[in-house]
C-alpha positions in Angstrom: -1.1 -11.9 -61.7 -2.9 -10.8 -64.3 -3.6 -13.2 -67.5 -2.6 -13.5 -70.5 -3.9 -11.2 -73.3 -6.3 -12.7 -75.7 -4.9 -13.4 -79.3 -5.8 -10.9 -82.1 -7.2 -11.6 -85.4 -4.0 -10.0 -87.1 -1.6 -12.7 -84.8 -4.3 -15.7 -85.7 -4.3 -14.8 -89.5 -0.7 -14.6 -89.3 -0.3 -18.2 -88.0 -2.9 -19.2 -90.3 -1.2 -17.8 -93.3 2.4 -18.9 -92.7 1.4 -21.8 -91.8 -0.6 -22.0 -95.3 2.4 -20.8 -97.4 4.6 -23.6 -95.9 2.6 -26.5 -96.4 1.8 -24.8 -100.6 5.3 -24.1 -101.2 6.5 -27.1 -100.7 3.6 -30.2 -102.3 0.7 -29.7 -99.8 -2.8 -29.8 -102.0 -4.7 -26.8 -101.6 -7.5 -29.0 -100.2 -5.3 -29.6 -97.3 -3.6 -26.2 -97.0 -7.5 -24.5 -96.3 -8.1 -27.5 -93.7 -5.1 -26.7 -92.3 -5.7 -23.2 -92.1 -10.0 -23.5 -90.7 -8.7 -25.7 -88.1 -5.5 -23.3 -86.8 -8.4 -20.8 -86.1 -10.3 -22.9 -84.4 -8.5 -24.1 -82.4 -7.0 -19.9 -81.9 -11.2 -20.0 -81.2 -12.1 -18.2 -84.5 -14.7 -20.5 -86.0 -15.6 -18.0 -88.8 -12.4 -18.3 -90.8 -12.3 -17.5 -94.5 -9.8 -19.0 -97.0 -9.1 -19.0 -100.8 -5.7 -20.8 -102.1 -4.6 -20.6 -105.2 -1.1 -22.4 -106.3 0.4 -18.5 -107.2 -2.0 -17.2 -103.5 -3.4 -17.5 -100.6 -6.5 -14.8 -99.7 -7.5 -15.6 -95.5 -10.5 -13.4 -93.6 -11.5 -13.7 -90.2 -15.5 -12.5 -89.6 -16.1 -10.8 -86.2 -16.1 -7.2 -85.0 -12.7 -6.7 -85.6 -12.4 -8.0 -89.0 -9.0 -9.2 -90.3 -8.3 -10.0 -94.5 -4.7 -11.1 -95.5 -2.8 -11.5 -98.9 0.0 -13.5 -99.3 2.0 -14.1 -102.5 3.3 -17.9 -103.2 6.2 -17.9 -105.7 8.6 -20.8 -105.4 7.1 -24.0 -105.2 9.3 -27.8 -104.5 8.8 -30.7 -102.8 9.0 -31.2 -99.6 6.5 -33.6 -97.6 8.5 -33.3 -94.8 8.1 -29.5 -93.9 4.3 -30.0 -94.3 3.8 -33.3 -92.4 5.2 -30.8 -89.3 2.9 -28.2 -89.8 0.0 -31.2 -90.2 1.6 -31.5 -86.4 1.9 -28.2 -85.0 -1.1 -28.2 -86.2 -2.9 -30.2 -84.0 -1.2 -29.3 -81.3 -2.7 -26.0 -81.7 -6.4 -27.2 -82.0 -5.2 -29.5 -78.2 -4.8 -26.3 -77.5 -1.0 -26.7 -76.5 0.2 -23.8 -78.4 -0.8 -20.2 -78.2 0.0 -18.4 -81.1 3.1 -16.8 -80.1 4.4 -20.1 -79.9 2.9 -21.4 -82.6 4.4 -18.0 -85.3 7.8 -18.8 -84.1 8.0 -23.2 -84.2 6.7 -22.4 -88.1 8.7 -19.2 -88.3 11.5 -22.1 -87.4 10.2 -24.7 -89.8 10.2 -22.0 -92.7 14.1 -21.1 -92.0 14.9 -24.4 -91.9 16.3 -26.2 -94.9 15.4 -30.0 -94.8 16.0 -31.0 -98.0 18.3 -33.7 -98.7 21.9 -32.3 -99.8 22.0 -32.4 -104.3 24.2 -35.1 -104.0 22.4 -37.3 -102.5 19.3 -36.2 -105.4 21.2 -36.9 -108.3 22.5 -40.6 -106.7 18.9 -41.4 -105.8 17.5 -40.2 -109.5 20.1 -42.1 -110.9 19.2 -45.7 -108.8 15.6 -44.9 -109.9 16.6 -44.1 -114.0 18.2 -47.2 -113.8 15.2 -49.2 -111.8 12.8 -47.3 -114.8 14.8 -48.9 -117.0 14.1 -52.7 -115.9 10.7 -51.5 -114.8 10.1 -50.6 -118.8 11.5 -54.6 -119.7 15.0 -52.9 -120.6 17.9 -55.0 -120.7 20.4 -54.9 -118.0 23.2 -54.5 -119.3 21.7 -50.7 -120.1 21.0 -50.1 -116.6 24.5 -48.5 -115.8 23.8 -46.3 -119.1 20.2 -45.5 -117.7 21.8 -44.7 -114.1 24.7 -41.8 -115.7 22.2 -40.7 -117.6 19.7 -40.1 -115.4 21.6 -38.7 -112.7 23.1 -36.1 -115.0 19.9 -35.1 -116.3 18.8 -34.5 -112.6 22.2 -32.5 -112.1 21.7 -30.1 -115.4 18.0 -29.5 -114.1 19.3 -28.0 -110.8 22.0 -25.7 -113.2 19.8 -24.9 -115.5 17.2 -23.8 -113.0 20.5 -21.6 -111.5 21.5 -20.4 -114.8 18.1 -19.2 -116.8 15.0 -19.0 -114.1 12.1 -19.9 -116.5 11.0 -23.6 -114.5 10.2 -25.2 -118.8 12.6 -23.7 -120.7 15.0 -25.4 -117.4 13.5 -28.4 -118.1 13.4 -28.7 -122.1 17.8 -28.4 -121.9 17.8 -30.9 -119.3 15.5 -33.4 -121.2 17.6 -32.8 -123.9 20.7 -33.1 -122.3 18.9 -36.3 -121.5 18.6 -37.4 -124.9 22.0 -36.2 -126.3 23.7 -38.1 -124.2 22.0 -41.0 -124.0 22.5 -41.2 -128.4 26.1 -40.9 -127.5 25.9 -44.4 -125.0 24.6 -45.9 -127.7 26.7 -44.2 -130.3 29.3 -45.6 -128.4 28.2 -49.5 -127.9 27.8 -48.4 -123.9 24.3 -48.8 -124.6 22.0 -51.0 -126.6 18.6 -50.0 -126.7 17.7 -46.3 -127.0 14.5 -45.7 -126.5 14.1 -47.6 -122.7 17.9 -45.8 -122.0 16.1 -41.8 -122.1 12.4 -43.5 -120.6 14.2 -44.4 -117.7 16.0 -41.4 -117.3 13.8 -38.7 -118.0 10.9 -40.5 -115.2 12.8 -37.9 -112.2 11.9 -34.7 -114.3 8.4 -36.4 -114.6 5.5 -34.1 -112.3 4.3 -37.0 -110.7 3.6 -35.4 -107.6 1.8 -32.2 -109.2 -0.1 -34.5 -111.7 -1.5 -36.3 -108.6 -2.2 -33.1 -106.5 -4.2 -31.7 -109.3 -6.4 -34.8 -109.3 -6.8 -34.4 -105.9 -8.0 -30.4 -105.6 -9.9 -31.5 -109.0 -11.8 -34.3 -107.2 -12.0 -32.0 -103.8 -13.5 -29.0 -105.7 -11.2 -27.0 -106.3 -11.1 -26.2 -109.9 -9.1 -23.3 -110.2 -6.0 -25.3 -108.5 -6.7 -28.2 -110.0 -6.8 -26.5 -113.8 -3.4 -24.5 -113.3 -1.9 -27.3 -111.7 -2.6 -29.8 -114.4 -1.6 -26.9 -117.0 1.5 -26.9 -115.2 2.1 -30.5 -115.5 1.2 -30.4 -118.8 3.3 -27.9 -119.8 6.4 -29.6 -118.1 5.8 -32.5 -120.2 5.6 -31.0 -123.4 9.1 -29.6 -122.4 10.2 -33.0 -121.4 8.9 -34.6 -124.6 10.0 -31.3 -126.8 14.0 -32.0 -125.7 13.7 -35.5 -126.3 11.7 -35.0 -129.7 14.4 -32.5 -130.8 16.9 -35.1 -130.5 15.0 -38.5 -131.5 14.3 -36.2 -134.7 17.9 -36.3 -136.0 17.9 -40.1 -134.8 17.4 -42.8 -138.3 17.7 -46.1 -135.4 21.4 -46.1 -136.3 23.2 -43.1 -135.6 22.6 -39.1 -136.5 21.3 -38.7 -140.1 
C-alpha cells in the first residue's frame, strides 16, 4: 500500500491564505490572522513561513527549495466572529495533526461559503433594543425608549438599504445617520418623543464602529502599525460620516423645531 504524498507548498499556502481570508473578512485582528496562518503552516511541517497582512490584502510566503509566494485581495469586510472562532478551531486541529491540507481546505471552503449571519430582521430588532437601552444608559427617560427603539431599528434597516443602493460605505452611513436625525426630530416635533439629544445618541450607537476601533488599538499595541493606522482611519471616517449626518439635521434645529 502506497503512502500518501506529502503536501506541497502550494497546497499549504492555499489553506493558510483561505484561513487568513476568512478571519480578516469577518472581523479578525491583523496579528491574530498572521498568528493563525503561521500555526497552520507549522502544523503541516513548514516552520519557515512569512505573512504580511493588511485590511485589504494578504501576502504569504514559504521558504525552502520550493519557495512559494501568494497574494490574495480582500475587498469586503464584515463582522461574523463565529467564523473566526471556527477557523481558530480548525487551526488547532491542524496543529494536532488531525487534518490533512485537503481536508482542511474543504472545511474552510465550506465555512467561507456558509451564511452564518443572523437574518436581517433579527439584526434590526437587536439594533432597536440596543438603541433603547443606550438611551437609558445615557440618562434618558423611559418615555423616550420607544422613539429610540423605532429610530435605531429604522436607522440600521436604512443603512443596509443604502449600502445596496450606493455601494459607498461612508456615504451610506452618512445617509443612515441623516435619516436617524430626521426621524428623531419628527418624533419630538409631534410629541411622541421628548429629549432629541438622547434619542439621537441612543439611535446612532448601533452604527458606531466599536469592533473596528478595538481592532485598530489592538493592532497598534501588537506593532502592526500599517493595519492599526488604516483601521483607525476607517473608524474615524465612519464616525465622521455619522456625525456629519446628525450635524446636518441639528443645523436646522433651534430647540423647538426647524428654523
